[in-house]
Every structure is written in structure tokens, then in C-alpha cells.
XYZ file of C-alpha atoms in Angstrom:
658
model
C 10.844 123.510 0.941
C 13.816 121.377 1.553
C 12.240 119.479 4.198
C 9.297 118.600 2.184
C 11.662 117.358 -0.736
C 13.679 115.360 1.826
C 10.321 113.808 2.939
C 9.049 113.080 -0.407
C 12.565 111.502 -1.431
C 12.575 109.336 1.752
C 9.086 108.124 0.887
C 10.100 107.380 -2.608
C 13.123 105.307 -1.345
C 10.980 103.435 1.003
C 8.634 102.460 -1.883
C 11.523 101.519 -4.038
C 12.724 99.310 -1.206
C 9.274 97.799 -0.624
C 8.906 97.227 -4.454
C 12.412 95.590 -4.834
C 11.533 93.274 -1.693
C 8.344 92.462 -3.099
C 9.923 91.704 -6.481
C 12.674 89.618 -4.906
C 10.013 87.798 -2.947
C 7.985 87.149 -6.007
C 10.995 86.049 -8.007
C 11.912 83.721 -4.993
C 8.469 82.254 -4.936
C 8.478 81.865 -8.825
C 12.044 80.390 -8.562
C 10.952 78.027 -5.779
C 7.889 77.063 -7.655
C 9.756 76.526 -10.833
C 12.327 74.408 -8.706
C 9.623 72.408 -7.193
C 8.057 71.999 -10.727
C 11.374 70.948 -12.073
C 12.062 68.432 -9.082
C 8.522 67.008 -9.658
C 9.058 66.597 -13.207
C 12.459 65.087 -12.631
C 10.855 62.553 -10.190
C 8.067 61.799 -12.528
C 10.836 61.056 -15.356
C 12.544 59.031 -12.856
C 9.325 57.019 -12.102
C 8.779 56.811 -15.868
C 12.270 55.527 -16.469
C 11.884 52.860 -13.592
C 8.585 51.901 -14.741
C 9.693 51.494 -18.485
C 12.671 49.531 -17.383
C 10.758 47.293 -15.102
C 8.045 46.745 -17.970
C 11.182 45.672 -20.382
C 12.196 42.836 -17.894
C 10.730 39.725 -16.512
C 13.254 39.249 -13.850
C 12.722 40.831 -10.580
C 16.454 41.345 -9.801
C 17.032 43.308 -13.207
C 13.997 45.582 -12.244
C 15.485 46.149 -8.794
C 18.632 46.807 -10.259
C 17.329 49.516 -12.624
C 15.470 51.316 -9.795
C 18.503 51.292 -7.420
C 20.837 52.853 -10.023
C 18.427 55.307 -11.348
C 17.355 56.599 -7.737
C 21.006 56.814 -6.664
C 22.091 58.746 -9.704
C 19.123 60.895 -9.892
C 19.018 61.981 -6.226
C 22.709 61.735 -5.379
C 22.402 59.018 -2.814
C 26.108 57.440 -2.389
C 24.826 53.651 -1.786
C 21.509 51.917 -2.619
C 20.514 48.289 -1.685
C 17.673 45.976 -2.581
C 16.395 43.189 -0.182
C 13.656 40.698 -0.644
C 11.345 39.257 1.874
C 12.000 35.508 2.799
C 9.791 32.538 2.599
C 8.417 33.009 6.109
C 7.626 36.735 5.569
C 9.422 37.581 8.871
C 12.919 38.216 7.484
C 14.257 40.567 4.650
C 17.558 39.878 3.067
C 19.917 41.337 0.569
C 19.822 39.890 -2.913
C 23.112 41.207 -3.980
C 21.418 43.964 -6.049
C 23.305 47.299 -5.098
C 24.855 50.300 -6.371
C 27.626 52.635 -4.891
C 28.912 55.817 -6.330
C 32.496 54.959 -5.125
C 32.640 51.209 -4.326
C 36.047 51.311 -2.907
C 35.380 54.042 -0.325
C 32.056 52.351 0.617
C 33.549 48.704 0.379
C 33.062 47.797 4.300
C 29.413 48.998 4.091
C 28.844 47.289 0.716
C 30.049 43.899 2.130
C 27.914 44.255 5.250
C 24.773 45.021 3.357
C 24.536 43.020 0.164
C 23.681 39.696 1.717
C 22.490 41.086 5.131
C 19.438 39.678 6.693
C 17.115 41.437 9.149
C 14.337 40.211 11.241
C 11.098 42.250 11.361
C 11.705 45.447 13.467
C 15.396 45.322 13.406
C 17.560 47.780 11.525
C 16.340 50.134 8.785
C 14.858 47.400 6.401
C 13.354 45.277 9.359
C 11.574 48.622 10.443
C 9.993 48.974 6.995
C 8.964 45.424 7.097
C 7.424 45.561 10.469
C 5.537 48.897 9.800
C 4.669 48.497 6.402
C 5.792 52.166 5.511
C 8.795 54.122 4.424
C 11.544 54.934 7.186
C 13.860 58.181 7.216
C 16.859 58.455 9.300
C 18.606 61.916 9.703
C 21.817 60.419 10.903
C 22.496 56.614 10.943
C 25.429 57.026 13.106
C 23.143 58.290 15.999
C 20.509 55.538 15.574
C 20.286 53.053 18.264
C 18.533 50.576 16.029
C 21.109 50.185 13.299
C 23.256 47.164 13.386
C 25.583 48.364 10.592
C 26.366 51.679 12.391
C 30.134 50.927 12.649
C 30.582 50.333 9.054
C 28.428 53.280 8.280
C 30.590 55.548 10.242
C 33.657 54.248 8.919
C 32.462 54.997 5.330
C 31.163 58.438 6.332
C 27.404 57.752 5.723
C 24.949 60.094 7.304
C 21.271 60.124 6.186
C 19.154 57.165 5.116
C 15.811 56.197 3.862
C 14.188 53.171 2.936
C 10.640 52.199 1.604
C 8.750 49.048 0.904
C 8.110 47.372 -2.293
C 4.550 46.266 -2.257
C 2.507 43.466 -3.767
C -1.047 44.358 -2.557
C -1.066 44.580 1.333
C 2.164 42.494 1.630
C 5.698 43.784 1.847
C 7.710 41.869 -0.801
C 10.841 43.697 -0.741
C 12.647 46.905 0.814
C 14.762 49.504 -1.053
C 17.307 51.438 1.215
C 19.560 54.472 0.297
C 22.369 56.158 2.047
C 24.145 59.553 1.684
C 27.239 61.092 3.017
C 25.469 64.340 4.031
C 22.602 65.119 6.551
C 19.253 65.305 4.728
C 15.974 66.331 6.391
C 12.919 64.124 5.701
C 11.259 64.902 2.228
C 7.779 63.885 2.099
C 7.508 64.481 -1.682
C 10.520 62.251 -2.184
C 8.947 59.532 0.052
C 5.726 59.706 -2.112
C 7.562 59.012 -5.359
C 9.478 56.371 -3.788
C 6.279 54.758 -2.616
C 4.998 54.894 -6.308
C 8.302 53.363 -7.292
C 7.669 50.577 -4.792
C 4.245 50.131 -6.183
C 5.590 49.636 -9.748
C 8.252 47.248 -8.485
C 5.682 45.305 -6.788
C 3.901 44.617 -9.861
C 7.046 43.354 -11.439
C 7.488 40.949 -8.436
C 3.983 39.883 -8.888
C 4.450 39.222 -12.601
C 7.697 37.350 -11.618
C 5.847 35.250 -9.102
C 3.227 34.223 -11.662
C 6.053 33.395 -14.105
C 7.777 31.292 -11.644
C 4.614 29.603 -10.496
C 3.831 28.580 -14.095
C 7.305 27.465 -14.669
C 7.001 25.427 -11.366
C 3.687 23.943 -12.226
C 5.074 22.804 -15.616
C 7.860 21.099 -13.931
C 6.253 19.511 -10.884
C 3.567 17.065 -10.388
C 0.331 18.591 -9.019
C -0.461 15.886 -6.565
C 2.933 15.046 -4.722
C 4.738 18.387 -5.534
C 7.627 16.241 -6.824
C 9.589 17.096 -9.952
C 7.596 15.731 -12.989
C 9.116 13.745 -15.904
C 9.831 17.226 -17.763
C 12.119 18.408 -15.045
C 13.548 14.989 -14.416
C 14.615 14.734 -18.149
C 16.212 18.207 -18.099
C 18.290 17.401 -15.052
C 19.207 13.891 -16.343
C 20.071 15.123 -19.652
C 22.323 17.744 -18.250
C 23.952 15.100 -16.179
C 24.279 12.840 -19.130
C 26.071 15.520 -20.823
C 28.589 16.036 -17.940
C 29.172 12.246 -18.011
C 29.735 12.267 -21.910
C 32.117 14.920 -21.551
C 34.148 13.962 -18.364
C 34.433 10.058 -17.938
C 35.124 10.772 -14.370
C 31.690 11.939 -13.743
C 29.096 9.209 -12.898
C 25.268 9.033 -13.107
C 22.647 6.440 -12.515
C 18.814 6.353 -13.085
C 16.406 4.465 -10.677
C 12.858 3.377 -11.663
C 10.565 2.751 -8.812
C 7.285 1.008 -9.493
C 4.660 0.371 -6.589
C 3.705 -3.263 -6.139
C -0.050 -3.926 -5.862
C -1.089 -0.268 -6.351
C -3.845 -1.181 -8.828
C -5.333 -3.351 -6.165
C -5.602 -0.382 -3.742
C -7.217 1.793 -6.385
C -9.710 -1.048 -7.113
C -10.666 -1.915 -3.713
C -10.370 1.353 -1.585
C -10.909 3.760 -4.426
C -8.894 6.351 -6.252
C -8.961 8.765 -3.506
C -7.198 6.136 -1.241
C -4.786 5.588 -4.089
C -3.947 9.179 -4.362
C -3.406 9.491 -0.679
C -1.193 6.399 -0.697
C 0.945 8.099 -3.576
C 1.318 11.456 -1.608
C 2.504 9.386 1.307
C 4.846 7.209 -0.558
C 6.226 10.196 -2.272
C 6.828 12.168 1.184
C 8.468 8.928 2.487
C 10.795 8.633 -0.337
C 11.707 12.207 -0.403
C 12.627 12.136 3.316
C 14.507 9.140 2.970
C 16.609 10.338 -0.056
C 17.236 13.672 1.716
C 18.463 11.863 4.910
C 20.721 9.668 2.805
C 22.147 12.523 1.032
C 22.920 14.360 4.359
C 24.527 11.232 5.809
C 26.634 10.860 2.729
C 27.797 14.570 3.007
C 28.836 13.747 6.529
C 31.142 11.115 5.242
C 32.545 13.220 2.584
C 30.506 11.959 -0.388
C 28.866 14.460 -2.624
C 26.330 12.710 -4.838
C 23.029 14.455 -5.612
C 19.616 12.784 -6.169
C 16.403 14.054 -7.825
C 13.128 12.325 -6.911
C 10.257 12.482 -9.670
C 7.064 11.215 -10.075
C 6.718 10.230 -13.940
C 3.308 8.961 -14.062
C 0.771 6.639 -12.303
C 2.635 4.660 -9.666
C 6.134 5.069 -11.216
C 8.876 7.284 -9.830
C 12.253 7.965 -11.147
C 15.464 8.932 -9.234
C 18.462 10.585 -10.901
C 21.768 9.955 -9.116
C 24.920 11.659 -10.128
C 28.222 12.749 -8.950
C 28.946 9.629 -7.012
C 32.276 8.094 -6.637
C 31.061 4.403 -5.757
C 28.323 2.451 -7.566
C 27.648 0.947 -4.149
C 26.137 4.360 -3.067
C 23.439 3.890 -5.659
C 22.395 0.301 -4.529
C 22.494 1.535 -0.744
C 20.083 4.400 -1.928
C 17.816 1.691 -3.424
C 17.951 -0.206 -0.168
C 17.047 2.985 1.602
C 14.165 3.605 -0.687
C 12.989 0.042 0.064
C 13.200 0.478 3.893
C 10.984 3.582 3.758
C 8.039 1.361 2.888
C 8.706 -0.749 6.089
C 5.752 1.103 8.158
C 2.306 0.636 6.809
C 0.284 3.532 5.379
C -3.271 4.276 6.928
C -5.826 4.683 4.266
C -9.494 5.076 4.937
C -8.993 3.645 8.352
C -7.036 0.800 7.025
C -3.340 -0.280 7.377
C -1.845 -0.840 3.872
C 1.712 -2.276 3.512
C 3.155 -1.159 0.089
C 6.393 -2.148 -1.356
C 8.219 -1.357 -4.603
C 10.009 -2.995 -7.405
C 13.405 -1.210 -8.142
C 15.387 -1.218 -11.447
C 18.831 0.496 -11.562
C 20.872 1.452 -14.652
C 24.350 2.968 -14.419
C 25.471 5.504 -17.125
C 28.359 4.622 -19.468
C 29.765 5.716 -22.671
C 27.739 3.142 -24.683
C 24.477 4.795 -24.117
C 23.410 7.361 -26.720
C 21.024 9.164 -24.453
C 18.963 9.225 -21.213
C 16.089 7.425 -22.682
C 18.103 4.383 -23.366
C 19.175 4.402 -19.756
C 15.704 4.540 -18.604
C 14.700 1.796 -20.966
C 17.293 -0.426 -19.249
C 16.298 0.641 -15.837
C 12.713 -0.208 -16.883
C 13.721 -3.687 -17.969
C 15.645 -4.278 -14.577
C 12.434 -2.994 -12.716
C 10.127 -5.620 -14.584
C 12.854 -8.318 -13.952
C 12.679 -7.316 -10.196
C 8.983 -7.536 -10.281
C 9.029 -11.034 -11.679
C 11.111 -12.040 -8.553
C 8.395 -10.935 -6.149
C 7.577 -7.746 -4.305
C 10.220 -5.522 -2.807
C 13.037 -6.461 -5.007
C 15.765 -4.522 -6.837
C 17.626 -5.489 -9.992
C 20.494 -3.819 -11.594
C 20.674 -3.902 -15.328
C 23.474 -5.808 -17.070
C 24.243 -6.776 -20.581
C 23.220 -10.267 -19.740
C 19.887 -9.147 -18.390
C 19.521 -7.086 -21.693
C 20.247 -10.123 -23.876
C 17.675 -12.125 -22.139
C 15.107 -9.370 -22.253
C 15.678 -8.925 -25.740
C 15.185 -12.741 -26.286
C 12.002 -12.751 -24.340
C 10.822 -9.619 -26.179
C 11.533 -11.546 -29.606
C 9.724 -14.585 -28.349
C 6.704 -12.439 -27.240
C 6.730 -10.986 -30.831
C 6.799 -14.526 -32.215
C 4.246 -15.840 -30.113
C 1.680 -13.010 -31.315
C 2.435 -14.136 -34.873
C 2.076 -17.833 -33.765
C -1.530 -17.196 -32.409
C -2.407 -15.304 -35.526
C -0.917 -18.101 -37.941
C -2.034 -20.879 -35.794
C 1.384 -22.464 -35.291
C 0.506 -24.406 -32.247
C -0.229 -28.132 -32.078
C -1.294 -30.661 -29.427
C 0.481 -33.777 -28.553
C -1.093 -36.263 -26.385
C 0.688 -38.451 -23.435
C -1.123 -41.526 -22.114
C -2.257 -42.075 -18.751
C -2.818 -45.672 -17.799
C -4.108 -47.853 -15.135
C -1.377 -49.151 -12.839
C -3.319 -52.403 -12.325
C -3.270 -52.871 -16.136
C -0.553 -50.748 -17.677
C -1.499 -51.780 -21.189
C -4.957 -50.194 -20.504
C -5.068 -46.502 -21.599
C -7.386 -44.487 -19.338
C -6.799 -41.254 -20.972
C -4.421 -38.616 -22.313
C -2.963 -35.222 -21.122
C -3.166 -32.548 -24.015
C 0.286 -30.857 -24.214
C 1.020 -27.975 -26.237
C 3.897 -27.715 -28.808
C 4.910 -24.689 -30.924
C 5.729 -25.607 -34.458
C 8.110 -22.572 -34.878
C 8.841 -21.720 -38.600
C 12.615 -21.409 -37.938
C 13.366 -23.486 -34.805
C 11.056 -26.480 -35.233
C 8.851 -28.004 -32.537
C 9.327 -26.222 -29.176
C 8.376 -27.596 -25.860
C 6.161 -25.488 -23.448
C 9.320 -24.735 -21.180
C 10.639 -22.548 -23.894
C 7.533 -20.120 -24.227
C 4.725 -20.716 -21.673
C 6.489 -18.470 -19.016
C 6.555 -15.629 -21.590
C 3.242 -16.143 -22.525
C 1.929 -16.109 -19.070
C 3.825 -12.793 -18.175
C 2.707 -11.037 -21.383
C -1.039 -12.141 -21.100
C -0.865 -14.125 -24.279
C -1.723 -17.269 -22.189
C -5.408 -16.300 -22.330
C -5.354 -16.611 -26.187
C -3.141 -19.818 -26.031
C -5.169 -21.413 -23.225
C -8.441 -20.838 -24.964
C -7.215 -22.362 -28.162
C -5.926 -25.606 -26.191
C -9.242 -25.856 -24.361
C -11.086 -25.731 -27.823
C -8.613 -28.060 -29.664
C -8.361 -30.737 -27.061
C -12.155 -31.080 -26.622
C -12.599 -31.043 -30.436
C -9.922 -33.687 -30.912
C -11.202 -35.944 -28.027
C -14.834 -35.613 -29.484
C -13.407 -36.754 -32.984
C -11.698 -39.717 -31.263
C -15.016 -40.804 -29.707
C -16.687 -40.513 -32.987
C -14.005 -42.547 -34.725
C -14.278 -45.392 -32.311
C -18.018 -45.370 -32.432
C -18.149 -44.271 -28.741
C -17.003 -47.796 -27.605
C -13.760 -46.447 -26.111
C -13.931 -43.172 -24.259
C -10.549 -42.229 -22.705
C -10.700 -38.934 -20.815
C -8.578 -35.863 -22.076
C -6.879 -33.920 -19.342
C -6.428 -30.056 -20.111
C -3.975 -27.914 -18.331
C -5.795 -24.523 -17.391
C -3.419 -21.618 -16.655
C -3.770 -19.393 -13.546
C -4.824 -16.196 -15.749
C -7.438 -18.450 -17.701
C -8.906 -19.942 -14.605
C -9.302 -16.517 -12.855
C -11.177 -14.912 -15.782
C -14.644 -13.924 -14.890
C -16.129 -15.601 -17.929
C -14.032 -18.744 -17.579
C -17.045 -20.879 -16.490
C -19.241 -19.722 -19.352
C -16.521 -20.375 -21.730
C -15.868 -23.814 -20.742
C -19.690 -24.376 -21.231
C -19.673 -22.797 -24.661
C -16.440 -25.203 -25.674
C -18.418 -28.326 -24.428
C -21.573 -27.336 -26.557
C -19.444 -26.436 -29.570
C -17.284 -29.486 -29.529
C -20.231 -32.003 -28.687
C -17.785 -33.847 -26.244
C -19.183 -35.978 -23.501
C -18.534 -33.689 -20.445
C -17.450 -36.917 -18.201
C -14.530 -37.409 -20.365
C -13.118 -34.029 -19.884
C -10.691 -33.276 -16.952
C -9.583 -29.948 -16.148
C -6.197 -29.570 -14.403
C -5.561 -26.592 -12.031
C -2.280 -26.120 -10.107
C -2.218 -26.083 -6.245
C -1.018 -22.469 -6.188
C -4.109 -21.209 -8.196
C -6.570 -23.355 -6.187
C -5.587 -22.173 -2.901
C -5.139 -18.180 -3.914
C -8.693 -17.683 -3.293
C -10.070 -21.148 -2.027
C -13.883 -19.904 -1.724
C -13.813 -18.600 -5.354
C -11.946 -21.615 -6.510
C -14.654 -23.932 -4.919
C -17.470 -21.969 -6.663
C -15.897 -22.399 -9.995
C -15.129 -26.043 -9.528
C -18.704 -26.934 -8.392
C -20.149 -25.107 -11.281
C -18.064 -27.023 -13.833
C -18.496 -30.432 -11.989
C -22.280 -29.844 -12.303
C -22.047 -30.461 -16.024
C -20.113 -33.576 -15.407
C -16.538 -32.411 -16.064
C -13.973 -33.787 -13.731
C -11.229 -31.709 -12.070
C -7.701 -32.396 -11.162
C -5.429 -30.795 -8.589
C -2.110 -30.703 -10.621
C 1.450 -30.745 -9.261
C 0.222 -31.626 -5.463
C 2.993 -31.055 -3.050
C 5.174 -28.382 -4.697
C 3.226 -25.376 -3.664
C 1.666 -24.351 -0.328
C -0.259 -27.530 0.586
C -2.856 -27.253 3.292
C -5.236 -29.882 4.253
C -7.951 -27.139 5.314
C -7.800 -25.809 1.751
C -7.690 -29.430 0.221
C -10.777 -30.467 2.200
C -12.889 -27.462 1.041
C -12.086 -27.874 -2.729
C -14.048 -30.287 -4.752
C -11.471 -32.074 -6.839
C -11.989 -35.508 -8.350
C -8.407 -36.488 -8.901
C -4.906 -35.590 -7.421
C -1.473 -35.593 -9.505
C 1.420 -36.407 -7.631
C 4.391 -34.214 -9.092
C 7.263 -36.048 -10.851
C 9.831 -34.615 -8.459
C 8.486 -36.886 -5.620
C 8.403 -40.141 -8.023
C 11.956 -39.573 -9.077
C 13.080 -39.156 -5.509
C 11.340 -42.513 -4.356
C 14.661 -44.424 -5.592
C 16.749 -45.061 -2.543
C 14.767 -42.621 -0.425
C 12.669 -43.939 2.355
C 11.582 -40.264 3.213
C 10.292 -39.618 -0.230
C 8.391 -42.942 -0.264
C 6.921 -41.892 2.857
C 5.681 -38.599 1.429
C 4.211 -40.276 -1.499
C 2.355 -42.871 0.741
C 0.955 -40.043 2.814
C -0.467 -38.359 -0.332
C -1.967 -41.689 -1.488
C -3.420 -42.210 1.902
C -4.826 -38.570 2.131
C -6.353 -38.854 -1.452
C -8.012 -42.220 -0.563
C -9.600 -40.726 2.650
C -11.084 -37.849 0.739
C -12.215 -40.097 -2.142
C -9.757 -38.673 -4.962
C -8.198 -40.690 -7.674
C -4.461 -40.391 -7.777
C -2.061 -40.115 -10.721
C 1.490 -40.401 -10.537
C 3.489 -38.227 -13.030
C 7.083 -39.032 -14.356
C 7.072 -42.681 -14.033
C 9.960 -43.858 -15.957
C 10.925 -47.392 -14.652
C 9.227 -50.750 -13.883
C 10.514 -50.444 -10.310
C 8.718 -47.203 -9.799
C 5.544 -48.604 -11.512
C 5.383 -51.668 -9.251
C 6.130 -49.593 -6.065
C 3.306 -47.096 -6.840
C 0.903 -50.052 -7.692
C 1.691 -51.788 -4.419
C 1.200 -48.431 -2.373
C -2.214 -48.138 -3.982
C -1.778 -45.362 -6.671
C -4.502 -45.641 -9.310
C -2.898 -44.301 -12.395
C 0.479 -43.548 -13.874
C 1.781 -41.258 -16.547
C 5.476 -40.870 -17.969
C 7.933 -42.063 -20.409
C 7.439 -45.755 -19.333
C 4.082 -45.569 -21.212
C 5.001 -43.282 -23.914
C 5.931 -39.701 -24.972
C 3.550 -37.304 -25.908
C 2.567 -37.953 -29.616
C 0.300 -36.448 -32.356
C -3.452 -37.116 -32.522
C -2.866 -39.697 -35.143
C -0.454 -41.883 -32.936
C -2.721 -41.269 -30.015
C -5.912 -42.448 -31.994
C -3.895 -45.535 -33.075
C -3.117 -46.450 -29.524
C -6.924 -46.078 -28.559
C -7.920 -48.371 -31.323
C -5.662 -51.291 -30.235
C -6.543 -50.992 -26.472
């Protein structure tokens, strides 16, 4: 009986033990499940916090900082560090985004990590970059591929893990974390970190898109140089610094390509674009080399090259000590055009006109500086190709004067303020016999009185207004000469000599316009002489010859004006059908006491006689000049000896008494 009771009791005790063990196992399983569920929930909350923080910022560094801090605090990592992949995608480098639970204790490792750079495959971040997957190290002090091992050991660091920040299939960054204890690899932890890496990758993707938009908004699409918007931002910042501190200097340079339109017109816009890209690359390289050379000599000026439109570039130069540095930079820019560009299989030599304006306290803003640099550039362009001009107050005064004259010229055209005066041309064999008149324009200015051509013709030519003025001169001179012929009953028909401007002569419709004026005025074509300067005549000799032949076919005569002052060429002269040749007044004035000048005049006369051309000597003022020219065989003369240019009434009176 006793044995049976003991047996039942032992069996009950065993059952209790089994039940207790089962209950404890169940409780352990439940506790482990709850713990895993809690950890999973906490990691999901961590992911949610990082995602929310990343979505609230547009800056990648801010999103990385949120992630590093949250992960370290939530998972008890002693140190976390963010690294970004470089432009070449073969290196990853610290971006100074880090967190340390105890910065003082971890100082050596922090300093070795926050700007550290790793090649692919080297160190923990390099392995993540190379393998495109997370990596876990149980103990960094025993890892043979860990360059920061000594600092890690000094700071008591042990376990480490790192995971990639992904943009699509590309590693854009790496986050690494370190603990002061040994931690076995945790697949769940690596999984959640992979999700964090994906979320951060989206921030990087957004940041890249934002930066690309900002870059495109501030850079020229063709040359990739800064555009006007970025140039003005930098120039205005430099201007503020100069205004606040008079020791700070700045200058702006305007660069305008010479002859770019001709490239576009002859080779096409594709070639023009290629030229702009080539020129931009050359200037950028030259300026960078000049900056580097200046730094080597102790200077610290900076330059920003920008394409601001068409074939125009601006350069901002600031922080220079010597103004000569800016002019040397302009010379450097000129030199970068020395070698030709090859476009569409052709070598094109390009040059540039450069204007410079130095900043000073008198300027109110950058726009005023650019305006003055622009004025200097146009002044350089007027001097010929490949020139530089620095703006001065004297230049500003001259430009303002010319601008005012141009404005007044436009009004003069609209209000018909011009008049023609007529200077007689006589036969040297009979100086009292007037052969013709040269029509000379005068401007009857409402405030300044009667102005000679020297005071406004140059401005009219540069502004293009000469086309309107030249057309009026042609019409008025032909109409007046026709009226003289009618008043004299057609018995006396002196010719009328009319100056044709270069721009006017080269207009495609010039020949048709001359014909229309002849028809409208009713003038006898044989009494009209059109004067063209030597420079225009030889600019395109073939085209000039075609134009002259068409005009001469109607009976109109042609004269080569100012012969000997330009690029005289016998070959050109032989091919051009001129009826008359005018010897410039400078040769006539120099004949007094100069056998050399007389020899030149005689050579011109002999040449003209050989070619069957009439010769008119300009600027005759004395009886001695008249007699000498007559003996040398000159046909006609013009100058103060025979009368100044006078009104049409006085000219008609002279015709009537001849």
C-alpha cells in the first residue's frame, strides 16, 4: 500500500515537473515572440521616424543626420557615420554627418572617420560599395581589412555594421555603425537597415533632381558655363563686398566674338554652336590656368566666366590686389583665340572684342558696371578685331555724346533737318568753266546751327542711320540737278557728283534704288556721277564690278574716291569699271616742296591716263597747285580756290553765268 502511494506520488511529481517545464517553455516562447514583436514594432517605428524625417527635408545631409542619430539611439550603437559616393563612383567619403554617444571618449575615431575616404573594396565602407550589400564585423580589432583599426582599439570599439544607401541599382552612400561590445550578426536588423537605405536613397534621388534643376537654371545648356542669372548673383555678392569694404576690388569683362554672324550665315547654326562650345572651353581653360598661376605667385583673385547670350560672354574678377591682373587676364583671353577652330572641315580663326569696367564707389549697381564694360567693348570693336578697351570717364563722356548725337540724328531724319551744299568742280584748262558739282550734306541742327559731315557721319555709319541719310542725299541731289537742267533750258548740263556710303553701296537693293531715283527725278543719267571709296571698291571686287556695270549701262558715271588712301592695287583697279578717279586732298597739300609727293601724283595721273580715266584733284587751294596739276595733265580740280560748298541757289547762279 505504501509502495503504491509512493509510486503515485512520484508520478504526480514528475507530471508537475513536466507541466512546469512546459509552462515555462511556453512562457519563454511567448516572451520571445513578444520580444521579437516588440523589437519588430520598434524597428518599424524607427523606419517610420527616419522616413518622416527624410520626407520633411530636401537636404540629403539633413536626412542622413536624422537616420544616423535615430539608429544609434534606438539600437545603442556608440558611433554612427555617413559617407557619400564621389563623382567617379569608385570612392566613398565621409560628409561630416556623424553621431557619438560619448564624443570625448571616441574623439580619435570620430576624427579618423568624419572625412575619411575609401576606395571600393577597402575598409568597411569600401566593401559595401564594392559588394553592393550590407556587411557585419563581429570585432573590428581582428579585421585585417580595417584601416582605422588602431583608433577603434584605442576607443574600445568592437562590433560594426554598414549598409548601402541605394538609388536604383547604384550605391549612392554608406551608413556605418560601431558598438563597444561584441554583437552577432542580426539578419532582421540588416533587413530593416536595407529598408532605411532605400528610403534615404529616395531622398538622394530627390536631392539630385533638385540640384539638377538648380544647376540647369543657372547654367547655359550649350556650353555648360554659368548663365546670366548665376553671373549676376555672384557679381552682386562681389559688389556688396566691395561697397562694404573699400579694400575689396572687383571688375567685369565683356567678351564679344568678332565675325560670329558671318560664321552662322556661311556655315550654318550648327557650326556656329560648335564654335561657341569650342570658344567657351578655351576661355574656361585659359582662365583656370591664369588663376592657378596667380595663386602660385601669391595672388588670390577669382574669376567667373559666363555665357550671357548669343556670342557674348561675361567675366567677373574679384578679390584682386592689382588692376593689372585684370588687363593681363584680358590679354590671356585674347591669346586663347590664337589657334583656329575646325568647323565643318574648315579652319576658322575667331577673335574677340573685350571691354573692361573696374568697380568703384561711384557705381550704384552691377548693371551700371556692365553697361560701361559694354560701352568699352563697342569702342574696342570700332578699333578693329581682337582689341581691348578699359572704360574711363572720358570714354563715358564720348559715348554719351555719340548717343545723344545718334538720338538727334533720328529726329533730324524724321524732321528733314538736312540740306545739301554744292562745291564746284572745274576744268583745269579753263578754271572759269564749271564742269559739275559735288553734293555735300550739311545738318541744319536746331541748336548748334549748320554742322559739317565730320561731326556726325561717322556716328550715322556706326548706327546704320547712314542708309536713310544716304538715300535722302541720292534723291535730293538728283532732284536738284534735274531742276537746274530745267531752269537752264537744258543748255548747261553740269554733272552732279554724289557720295555713296559703304553700307548703302553694299545693300542688295542698291542698284534697283538708283534706277528708281533716276526715273523719279527725271535727270539725265549721264549727268550723274556716283562716288565710291577705294576701301569699299576692293572689299569684294567681283561684286563691285557687277554693280558698277549695271549702273553704267544706264549712262551713269562712276568715280573712285580718295584714291591712294586705302589699299591701292593695280589688279583691282584694272578690273573695276570706273570712269573717273579722284586724288585725295592729302597728296595735293603735300606737293608743295615735296618732289616725292609730286612723283606720287604724277604716277596716279599716268596710271589713270593709261586706263582711260578722267582725274579730279581734290583740295586745290592755290594758283601754284592749280598750275602744277594742269602741267602734269590733271583734267579737273576741286577746292577752295574755286569756291566753298554753297546752297543750291548760289550753285544755280554760277551755272547761269558760265
